[in-house]
Each structure stands twice: as structure tokens, then as C-alpha cells.
């Protein structure tokens, strides 16, 4: 009997899920997206976060490569101009505990490029290799019952139409209506939690100044420990010799949308390096603002009843403060769980959907804890206050970060976790524990760890007189 799967959303989670389903032998895989999908790496309306800096962590990329090895995503992205950045040597990072050193040893890497390039590369590769059809359509509900989803309802000019399916994936992102859709099937009482630090992101793209093509990725991280709004800035190299410069500020510390204010904001940070770098650079866009950055968790896996034939992946299950760069990797981990469960039991196995949700929830929870334990500390945060466990985790992470300013063992534990190659328990392995207990063997750095050449370059680029 011929089987059909429908995926709601052609973003990252949706295209990866579609690739998995087609690889699992589903006869017909249809991806529905309400957006007009561009033919090339261009920004689109349905992906407003695409205007802002996106880091693809090593763990997320590895999950994508495992899922569909034939796609060679890393190779495709690098060929299209993405950058591979070593966390141990290719980055200047000012943390709340001081500057991290740069080490000669290679650590994990991350990929940087525009989100438009990333999404298009994944979509293009999946469509080239897998028998998947993408259609433009807005889903407005589910069909079936609380015991089994049987398809979706799609908006149409003359009234909604129905599309039947043996399996439905909701990958419609942070704006999903899944809770309402489930209520339409009689499933209510889904627990949801929101922690909103009021984060606003402001991003502007610049041409990389001549000679600065190899300047390290630069981050001034927000500080959640001083009872002040968090303020951060990042200069991220992307394709076509451009820098994407993203600022982030929590409630009371929001970055402005005007170009002069944008530069002033970077210069008022604990280190003005970002402002100095961009002060003479040629802007290629205006400043784009985004406000939808709260942490939202839908505890679908805890629902007393769950319909067969329906799973939820990516941002639709949980979204996190983007400063930790986790969302895309979590979307890939979810697709990997779907792949594992499908190869174990097949598409129609009873309870499959619930097992996928539970498996996916584990990586969602790890990312959620990392983001929320920090966000809860900002003044004027809306959500729950930190509990004892949050305070213990924070105290330990802080100690580890302080040690990481001068200890490779501590720094590499943090990089492994941030790059999502290993679970957060990596921080409690004996070498990491010892490093946290003994602290940094080296004195704190008094400024960014620049090479003499980079220092000279920065001086040449600086038009601020700071
Ligand atoms: C400012 C910002 C910066 C970020 N930076 C990072 C980062 O550095 N690293 C990182 O890993 N993550 C980052 N993220 C998170 C990342 O953007 C998301 O985790 C990721 O996009 C999730 O992918 P997704 O496929 O679940 O959802 P999306 O990518 O949002 O895709 C959802 C798709 O569903 C479609 N859709 C929506 N509703 C419907 C409907 N009813 N019917 C049909 N189609 C529909 C949309 O058009 C869209 O194409 C950031 C997020 C923000 C907001």
C-alpha cells in the first residue's frame, strides 16, 4: 500500500525530516510551506530570523551529515563561501569572566554564513537527492482524531481543503499553532512555559574591509550576573566577503535601529572592539530589528494522550534565546531521532510518534536549561525566577568559565558543550572538574588576544578615536 507523509514547513527541521522520511521508504513526501521559497540563497518573509547572525555548531552539522551522507552539506556550504571557525583559535570572545585565550591546538569548529545560504543549500541538496515535493500552502489544522492524525487542513480561496497523510510532521517553527490544532482534535491541557528576557536583536551587514578577510570572529558576550540588562555584539564572517554584525540586548538594554545608535551601542560595551572594527566599514544594509526571541517550551511529550502519525520537530517544540546558537542543531537532532525510530520500527508502528517526541525532548531540554538558567538572571525577565538547582548550575558554569580564561582543559569542556558535540555532563568529567576547582593557572588577559598583525589592522580600521 502506498504511503504518504506530509511535512508542515520547509525550514531546516522540515527539509531534514522530509529527507529522513524519503530515505525510510515513504512513497510520497510532500512539504507544505506558506512562504514563497526563493530559487537561490535569498532572504524570505517566512524566516524573519534569517536577517540575523546564525552559527551552525559542529554537533548540529554532524547530525545533518549523518542523516543524509550523500548531501555533503559541509562541502556545499564551504564551496558557497561559508566559513569554518575554530572555537579554540579562530575566535575573539569576551565572556563575563574575561577574555578567552586563543590556543594553538585545534578545537571544535562552527560554520558561519547567512541563514539564507544555509537554508537554500539544505533545501536544494534535499530536493536534488530525495524524491520530495514542495508545495506552497498554509496549513490551518489537522484532520483525524485524538488517537490518530490522518492529514492536514490547508487554507484555500474557496474554503479549506484536506490533504490525507499516513504521517504528519509539524516543523512550522516558533509561530506554530500546534496547541490549537491539537485542541481541534480534542487534545487539550498541553503545558507551555515562556521565559522572556525581552531580548531584541539588531543586525547590519557590512563589506569586509580590505585586509580584514581573515580577522577572527569577534564576540562580546552578554553578562547575566551584574543585575543589569544583557548587551552583546558579534562580528560574523559570512559568504561574499561580508560581515554580519548582530547586537542583542535584553529588556532595558535593547539596541537601537538607527545607524548612529547602532555604532554607539557597540562602543559602550565592556570592550569597544566591535565598534572599532566596523567604524570605517562600508554598510551594505540598514539595521534590521527582531523581537521574537523568547524561550518557549511546549511540553507535548508530557501530554496524557498523543495521536499516532504525528510528530513535532524544531522550533515548534521549543525555542531558545539565540545567543547560545542552538536552535538549528536541536532541529537536526530531532530529525535524527525520527530517523532512528523509523529504521527501528517503521512508519506505522504504534507509539512511534510518542517515542520520537520523547527522544527529541531530551536535546530540547538540554538547550532549554542552558538558555533559561542564564536568561532568568536578567532584570525584568518574564517567566519563573531561578530555583536552587538553577543557582547551583550557574555558580558552577561561572567558575568553569573563569577557569577557561586560562585553562585549556576548562575551555575545551565549554567548547565541546557549546558546539553541541557532547551533552552538558561533559562539564563534570574529572579533567573538567579539576580545572574548575583549581581555576585558571594563567593571569587574566587585559585585552583581546590579538596577534601583532591583527592589532595593527584594527588600529588601521578604527575611525572612533577610542
Ligand atoms: C535572532 C535569531 C538568531 C538565531 N541564531 C541562531 C544561531 O546562531 N544558531 C542556531 O542554531 N539557531 C539560531 N536561531 C534559531 C533558529 O533560527 C531556529 O532554531 C531554526 O530556524 C528552527 O528551524 P525550524 O525549521 O524549526 O523553523 P523555521 O526555520 O522557522 O521554519 C519554519 C517554516 O515553516 C513555515 N510555516 C510556518 N507556519 C506554517 C503553516 N501554517 N503552514 C505552512 N508553512 C508554515 C515557515 O514559512 C518556515 O518556512 C536564531 C533565532 C533567532 C530568532
XYZ file of C-alpha atoms and ligand atoms in Angstrom:
519
model
C 0.000 0.000 0.000
C 1.339 3.436 -0.957
C 2.205 5.686 1.999
C 2.201 9.474 2.141
C 3.871 11.796 4.646
C 3.152 15.500 4.910
C 5.652 17.917 6.480
C 4.439 21.362 7.568
C 7.218 23.904 6.941
C 10.166 23.886 4.524
C 12.649 25.340 7.027
C 15.568 23.368 8.383
C 13.616 20.938 10.547
C 11.081 20.376 7.752
C 13.576 19.665 4.963
C 15.656 17.357 7.167
C 12.526 15.469 8.252
C 11.478 15.177 4.585
C 14.901 13.716 3.687
C 14.607 11.203 6.536
C 11.081 10.151 5.529
C 12.018 9.670 1.891
C 15.102 7.690 2.949
C 12.857 5.489 5.103
C 10.975 4.373 2.015
C 7.831 6.523 2.354
C 6.365 6.568 -1.192
C 5.285 10.192 -1.270
C 6.726 13.015 0.851
C 5.048 16.412 0.476
C 6.399 19.507 2.212
C 3.950 22.390 2.589
C 5.151 25.943 3.197
C 3.070 29.079 3.222
C 6.035 31.131 2.033
C 7.246 31.830 -1.467
C 10.526 29.877 -1.478
C 13.314 31.628 -3.386
C 15.327 29.884 -6.112
C 18.635 30.914 -4.554
C 20.174 31.969 -1.228
C 17.836 34.902 -0.636
C 16.081 36.173 2.447
C 12.394 35.259 2.700
C 9.442 36.585 4.678
C 8.620 33.302 6.462
C 12.091 33.222 8.043
C 12.390 36.630 9.730
C 15.278 35.408 11.915
C 17.260 34.921 8.693
C 18.287 38.580 8.848
C 20.334 37.835 11.980
C 23.582 36.024 12.736
C 23.344 32.234 12.747
C 26.139 29.930 13.970
C 25.894 26.298 12.969
C 27.528 24.261 15.711
C 29.674 21.198 14.952
C 27.202 18.832 16.650
C 24.311 20.078 14.519
C 26.296 19.879 11.299
C 27.459 16.347 12.163
C 23.816 15.311 12.747
C 22.836 16.748 9.348
C 25.716 14.948 7.629
C 24.833 11.642 9.335
C 21.218 11.909 8.271
C 21.916 12.193 4.592
C 25.615 11.499 3.949
C 25.199 11.842 0.163
C 24.305 15.503 0.515
C 27.825 16.611 1.663
C 26.321 19.698 3.281
C 29.589 20.879 4.795
C 31.339 20.729 1.431
C 28.484 22.509 -0.323
C 28.375 25.276 2.271
C 32.133 25.833 2.199
C 32.091 25.874 -1.614
C 29.366 28.542 -1.474
C 31.504 30.763 0.756
C 30.657 29.677 4.333
C 33.480 29.963 6.886
C 34.692 27.229 9.222
C 35.790 28.762 12.500
C 37.820 27.020 15.161
C 36.460 27.770 18.618
C 39.912 27.401 20.157
C 41.930 29.560 17.768
C 39.671 31.447 15.367
C 37.602 33.498 17.740
C 37.956 36.546 19.996
C 35.469 36.161 22.842
C 34.949 38.438 25.806
C 32.934 36.475 28.377
C 31.505 37.827 31.655
C 34.645 36.365 33.298
C 37.154 37.929 30.908
C 38.750 37.307 27.502
C 39.237 33.706 26.423
C 42.729 32.871 25.236
C 43.399 31.547 21.738
C 45.207 28.217 21.694
C 47.381 26.635 19.036
C 45.573 23.313 19.461
C 42.562 22.798 17.199
C 39.214 22.587 18.956
C 35.729 22.033 17.596
C 34.595 24.184 14.681
C 31.422 26.001 13.719
C 30.155 27.135 10.335
C 29.147 30.701 9.620
C 27.220 32.024 6.626
C 23.923 33.793 6.080
C 20.856 31.864 7.149
C 19.534 32.337 3.613
C 22.527 30.414 2.222
C 22.221 27.685 4.832
C 18.504 27.111 4.241
C 18.786 27.202 0.500
C 21.762 24.813 0.473
C 19.906 22.277 2.624
C 16.681 22.631 0.607
C 18.479 22.406 -2.724
C 20.521 19.365 -1.658
C 17.476 17.528 -0.293
C 15.413 18.240 -3.407
C 18.285 17.131 -5.640
C 18.801 13.804 -3.847
C 15.439 12.818 -2.404
C 12.049 12.308 -4.043
C 10.382 15.111 -2.065
C 7.776 17.552 -3.374
C 7.444 21.091 -2.016
C 4.096 22.890 -2.402
C 3.066 26.384 -1.428
C 0.219 26.040 1.083
C -0.651 27.311 4.562
C -1.741 24.613 6.975
C -4.609 25.644 9.263
C -5.350 22.433 11.140
C -5.034 18.680 11.490
C -7.553 16.029 10.491
C -8.206 12.735 12.252
C -8.791 12.171 15.940
C -7.052 12.288 19.298
C -5.946 8.698 18.593
C -4.539 9.172 15.083
C -3.778 12.127 12.828
C -4.947 11.445 9.268
C -3.817 14.555 7.435
C -3.877 18.351 7.400
C -6.314 21.125 6.543
C -4.974 23.667 4.103
C -6.237 27.222 3.520
C -7.709 27.693 0.029
C -9.588 30.590 -1.601
C -12.944 28.772 -1.783
C -12.665 27.247 1.743
C -10.196 24.917 3.448
C -9.254 21.679 1.709
C -7.913 18.455 3.225
C -4.769 16.534 2.362
C -4.690 12.976 3.663
C -1.476 11.513 5.068
C -0.268 8.444 6.955
C 2.225 10.579 8.840
C 2.378 14.324 9.571
C 5.357 16.325 10.866
C 4.848 19.807 12.268
C 8.027 21.757 11.529
C 6.321 25.135 11.244
C 8.707 26.904 13.609
C 8.246 29.193 16.584
C 4.862 30.501 15.361
C 3.298 27.016 15.212
C -0.408 26.702 16.049
C 0.074 23.102 17.160
C -1.610 23.576 20.536
C -4.751 24.965 18.836
C -4.603 22.265 16.162
C -4.433 19.543 18.829
C -7.345 21.160 20.682
C -9.298 20.829 17.412
C -8.809 17.044 17.742
C -9.922 17.082 21.372
C -6.440 17.076 22.955
C -6.171 19.857 25.499
C -4.121 20.697 28.592
C -0.707 20.905 26.870
C 1.717 22.523 29.306
C 3.627 25.524 27.919
C 6.323 27.663 29.519
C 7.704 31.005 28.381
C 10.760 32.810 29.730
C 11.094 36.183 28.070
C 14.108 38.384 28.742
C 12.769 40.926 26.228
C 15.762 40.296 24.005
C 15.935 42.459 20.889
C 18.398 41.681 18.076
C 19.664 44.341 15.700
C 21.719 43.339 12.663
C 23.526 45.141 9.888
C 25.672 43.723 7.087
C 28.998 45.333 6.099
C 31.566 44.752 3.396
C 34.706 43.251 4.975
C 37.349 45.986 4.823
C 40.307 45.164 2.617
C 42.941 43.220 4.513
C 40.489 42.090 7.230
C 39.316 38.944 5.402
C 40.970 36.680 7.974
C 40.186 38.728 11.075
C 38.751 36.371 13.749
C 35.058 36.114 14.521
C 34.562 38.559 17.397
C 32.037 38.259 20.222
C 31.368 40.436 23.246
C 29.049 38.240 25.298
C 26.202 39.498 27.486
C 26.708 39.432 31.247
C 23.796 37.948 33.194
C 25.491 38.343 36.605
C 25.523 42.067 37.270
C 21.746 42.655 37.613
C 21.809 44.820 34.530
C 20.276 44.210 31.096
C 22.386 41.890 28.935
C 24.121 43.595 25.997
C 26.144 41.785 23.369
C 27.671 42.149 19.915
C 29.138 39.813 17.339
C 31.015 40.256 14.061
C 30.437 37.171 11.978
C 32.119 36.493 8.626
C 29.614 35.311 6.011
C 29.806 34.489 2.297
C 30.775 37.063 -0.353
C 33.274 38.963 1.819
C 30.649 40.323 4.174
C 30.440 40.754 7.927
C 27.123 40.238 9.622
C 27.134 42.340 12.776
C 24.438 41.360 15.294
C 23.731 43.133 18.563
C 21.490 41.750 21.309
C 20.042 43.492 24.335
C 17.581 42.295 26.979
C 14.704 44.430 28.330
C 16.004 47.891 29.217
C 19.168 47.386 27.133
C 17.699 46.990 23.640
C 19.884 48.008 20.689
C 18.544 50.838 18.523
C 17.537 50.658 14.849
C 19.321 53.801 13.655
C 22.868 53.512 12.209
C 24.482 56.061 14.570
C 22.851 54.461 17.623
C 23.965 51.034 16.340
C 27.609 52.099 16.375
C 27.248 53.942 19.722
C 25.812 50.763 21.282
C 28.864 48.693 20.279
C 31.256 51.319 21.648
C 29.500 51.372 25.040
C 30.019 47.608 25.606
C 32.646 46.481 28.160
C 35.117 46.408 25.240
C 34.614 48.630 22.167
C 36.314 46.203 19.747
C 33.200 45.607 17.615
C 32.616 49.351 17.188
C 36.266 49.915 16.335
C 36.141 47.165 13.692
C 33.031 48.479 11.925
C 33.540 52.225 12.419
C 35.071 52.678 8.964
C 33.480 49.676 7.220
C 31.011 50.130 4.365
C 27.454 49.186 5.416
C 25.574 47.142 2.806
C 22.158 47.163 4.524
C 20.167 49.154 7.024
C 19.663 47.909 10.597
C 17.109 45.083 10.977
C 15.424 44.535 14.343
C 13.847 41.343 15.659
C 11.899 40.905 18.872
C 10.641 37.310 18.751
C 13.393 35.754 20.807
C 11.738 34.455 23.991
C 12.318 30.916 25.239
C 9.137 28.920 24.673
C 8.741 25.249 25.566
C 5.719 23.194 24.612
C 5.744 20.023 26.705
C 3.928 17.948 24.090
C 5.714 14.760 25.142
C 4.063 15.007 28.564
C 0.509 15.031 27.171
C -1.545 12.206 28.708
C -2.688 11.167 25.212
C -0.854 11.527 21.912
C -2.122 10.698 18.417
C -0.234 8.188 16.291
C 1.096 9.507 12.998
C 2.020 12.982 14.237
C 5.356 14.395 15.408
C 6.603 17.913 16.125
C 10.210 18.961 15.469
C 12.441 22.033 15.624
C 11.285 25.373 16.968
C 7.694 24.142 17.098
C 8.705 22.072 20.146
C 10.950 24.603 21.843
C 12.709 27.890 21.076
C 15.684 29.369 22.914
C 17.416 32.685 23.319
C 19.502 32.696 20.111
C 22.636 33.988 21.835
C 23.565 30.341 22.522
C 23.257 29.322 18.841
C 21.429 26.059 19.487
C 18.116 26.038 17.577
C 19.279 24.687 14.217
C 21.316 21.931 15.858
C 18.348 20.914 18.005
C 16.230 20.756 14.809
C 18.825 18.389 13.294
C 18.924 16.236 16.448
C 15.131 15.881 16.254
C 15.346 14.696 12.648
C 17.995 12.182 13.751
C 15.644 10.775 16.409
C 12.933 10.437 13.750
C 15.416 8.593 11.536
C 16.433 6.232 14.350
C 12.863 5.398 15.331
C 11.740 4.921 11.717
C 14.555 2.498 10.998
C 13.810 0.639 14.227
C 10.069 0.239 13.898
C 8.744 1.591 10.568
C 6.275 4.358 9.818
C 3.113 2.726 11.090
C 4.401 1.219 14.345
C 2.066 2.090 17.240
C 3.626 4.575 19.669
C 6.312 5.669 17.149
C 5.248 9.320 17.268
C 5.409 9.439 21.040
C 8.872 7.848 21.105
C 10.130 10.423 18.595
C 8.738 13.253 20.720
C 10.300 11.886 23.899
C 13.681 11.337 22.227
C 13.635 14.825 20.722
C 12.631 16.400 24.009
C 15.978 15.368 25.548
C 18.046 17.665 23.324
C 15.394 20.368 23.568
C 15.657 20.229 27.366
C 19.462 20.456 27.366
C 19.342 23.560 25.164
C 16.482 24.999 27.208
C 18.394 24.652 30.501
C 21.478 26.352 29.087
C 19.459 29.312 27.752
C 16.964 29.699 30.570
C 19.385 29.357 33.501
C 21.151 32.466 32.152
C 18.083 34.383 30.985
C 16.375 34.087 34.380
C 19.077 36.293 35.838
C 18.359 39.378 33.760
C 16.315 42.127 35.402
C 12.708 42.424 34.175
C 12.667 38.887 32.799
C 9.148 37.500 32.418
C 8.798 33.890 33.480
C 9.848 31.971 36.536
C 12.586 33.060 38.995
C 15.719 30.892 39.366
C 15.404 27.957 41.755
C 18.150 26.346 43.854
C 19.164 23.957 41.032
C 19.453 26.889 38.576
C 21.666 28.750 41.055
C 23.973 25.754 41.579
C 24.318 25.190 37.799
C 25.012 28.895 37.278
C 27.645 29.036 40.030
C 29.452 26.012 38.565
C 29.259 27.300 34.955
C 30.642 30.617 36.105
C 33.527 29.000 37.875
C 34.249 26.903 34.806
C 34.174 29.975 32.551
C 36.556 31.822 34.867
C 38.936 28.847 34.729
C 38.520 28.731 30.926
C 40.095 32.167 30.555
C 43.457 30.482 31.215
C 42.958 26.699 31.294
C 42.726 24.631 28.112
C 41.002 21.761 29.965
C 38.199 24.072 31.133
C 37.948 25.899 27.803
C 37.750 22.677 25.797
C 34.969 21.343 28.062
C 32.990 24.526 27.408
C 33.643 24.373 23.646
C 32.556 20.720 23.462
C 29.259 21.562 25.148
C 28.668 24.826 23.262
C 29.407 23.153 19.977
C 26.817 20.509 20.940
C 29.225 17.659 20.277
C 28.739 16.297 23.764
C 25.983 16.603 26.376
C 26.374 19.105 29.270
C 27.566 16.247 31.535
C 30.951 16.754 29.794
C 31.448 19.637 32.239
C 31.567 17.146 35.109
C 34.250 14.795 33.738
C 37.303 14.552 36.042
C 39.591 16.811 33.934
C 36.902 19.492 33.692
C 36.007 19.221 37.390
C 39.646 19.554 38.372
C 40.082 22.584 36.105
C 37.008 24.237 37.618
C 38.276 23.565 41.148
C 41.846 24.728 40.602
C 40.934 27.737 38.441
C 42.991 29.440 35.748
C 46.752 28.828 36.027
C 47.358 31.994 33.978
C 46.609 35.617 34.862
C 43.538 37.230 33.213
C 44.116 38.924 29.858
C 43.844 42.693 29.929
C 42.652 42.959 26.310
C 41.644 40.914 23.275
C 44.228 38.221 22.387
C 45.213 39.732 19.032
C 48.304 38.865 17.024
C 50.580 41.835 16.286
C 49.249 41.867 12.690
C 45.617 41.918 13.851
C 46.371 44.694 16.331
C 47.881 46.767 13.554
C 44.926 46.051 11.278
C 42.424 47.036 13.966
C 44.271 50.291 14.545
C 44.099 50.991 10.798
C 40.343 50.260 10.620
C 39.430 52.255 13.707
C 37.764 55.595 12.984
C 36.459 56.133 16.511
C 39.500 57.548 18.238
C 38.775 55.269 21.271
C 17.525 36.290 16.005
C 17.760 34.804 15.959
C 19.051 34.292 15.832
C 19.279 32.917 15.841
N 20.564 32.440 15.788
C 20.792 31.101 15.810
C 22.122 30.574 15.763
O 23.116 31.306 15.786
N 22.273 29.219 15.728
C 21.205 28.363 15.750
O 21.408 27.146 15.707
N 19.939 28.840 15.821
C 19.702 30.166 15.847
N 18.417 30.641 15.895
C 17.313 29.664 15.945
C 16.959 29.141 14.536
O 16.628 30.229 13.704
C 15.789 28.166 14.656
O 16.032 27.273 15.694
C 15.548 27.377 13.363
O 15.160 28.231 12.335
C 14.462 26.329 13.587
O 14.133 25.721 12.365
P 12.648 25.237 12.079
O 12.726 24.528 10.778
O 12.092 24.554 13.263
O 11.774 26.576 11.914
P 11.893 27.710 10.826
O 13.249 27.761 10.298
O 11.328 28.942 11.447
O 10.922 27.225 9.637
C 9.530 27.158 9.768
C 8.908 27.095 8.369
O 7.514 26.821 8.500
C 6.776 27.637 7.603
N 5.420 27.762 8.164
C 5.074 28.374 9.327
N 3.752 28.206 9.560
C 3.251 27.477 8.519
C 1.967 26.988 8.194
N 0.911 27.195 8.995
N 1.806 26.284 7.045
C 2.867 26.051 6.217
N 4.122 26.501 6.488
C 4.320 27.194 7.624
C 7.569 28.937 7.560
O 7.282 29.661 6.385
C 9.007 28.410 7.604
O 9.484 28.144 6.314
C 18.168 32.020 15.934
C 16.874 32.520 16.050
C 16.662 33.898 16.085
C 15.248 34.390 16.260
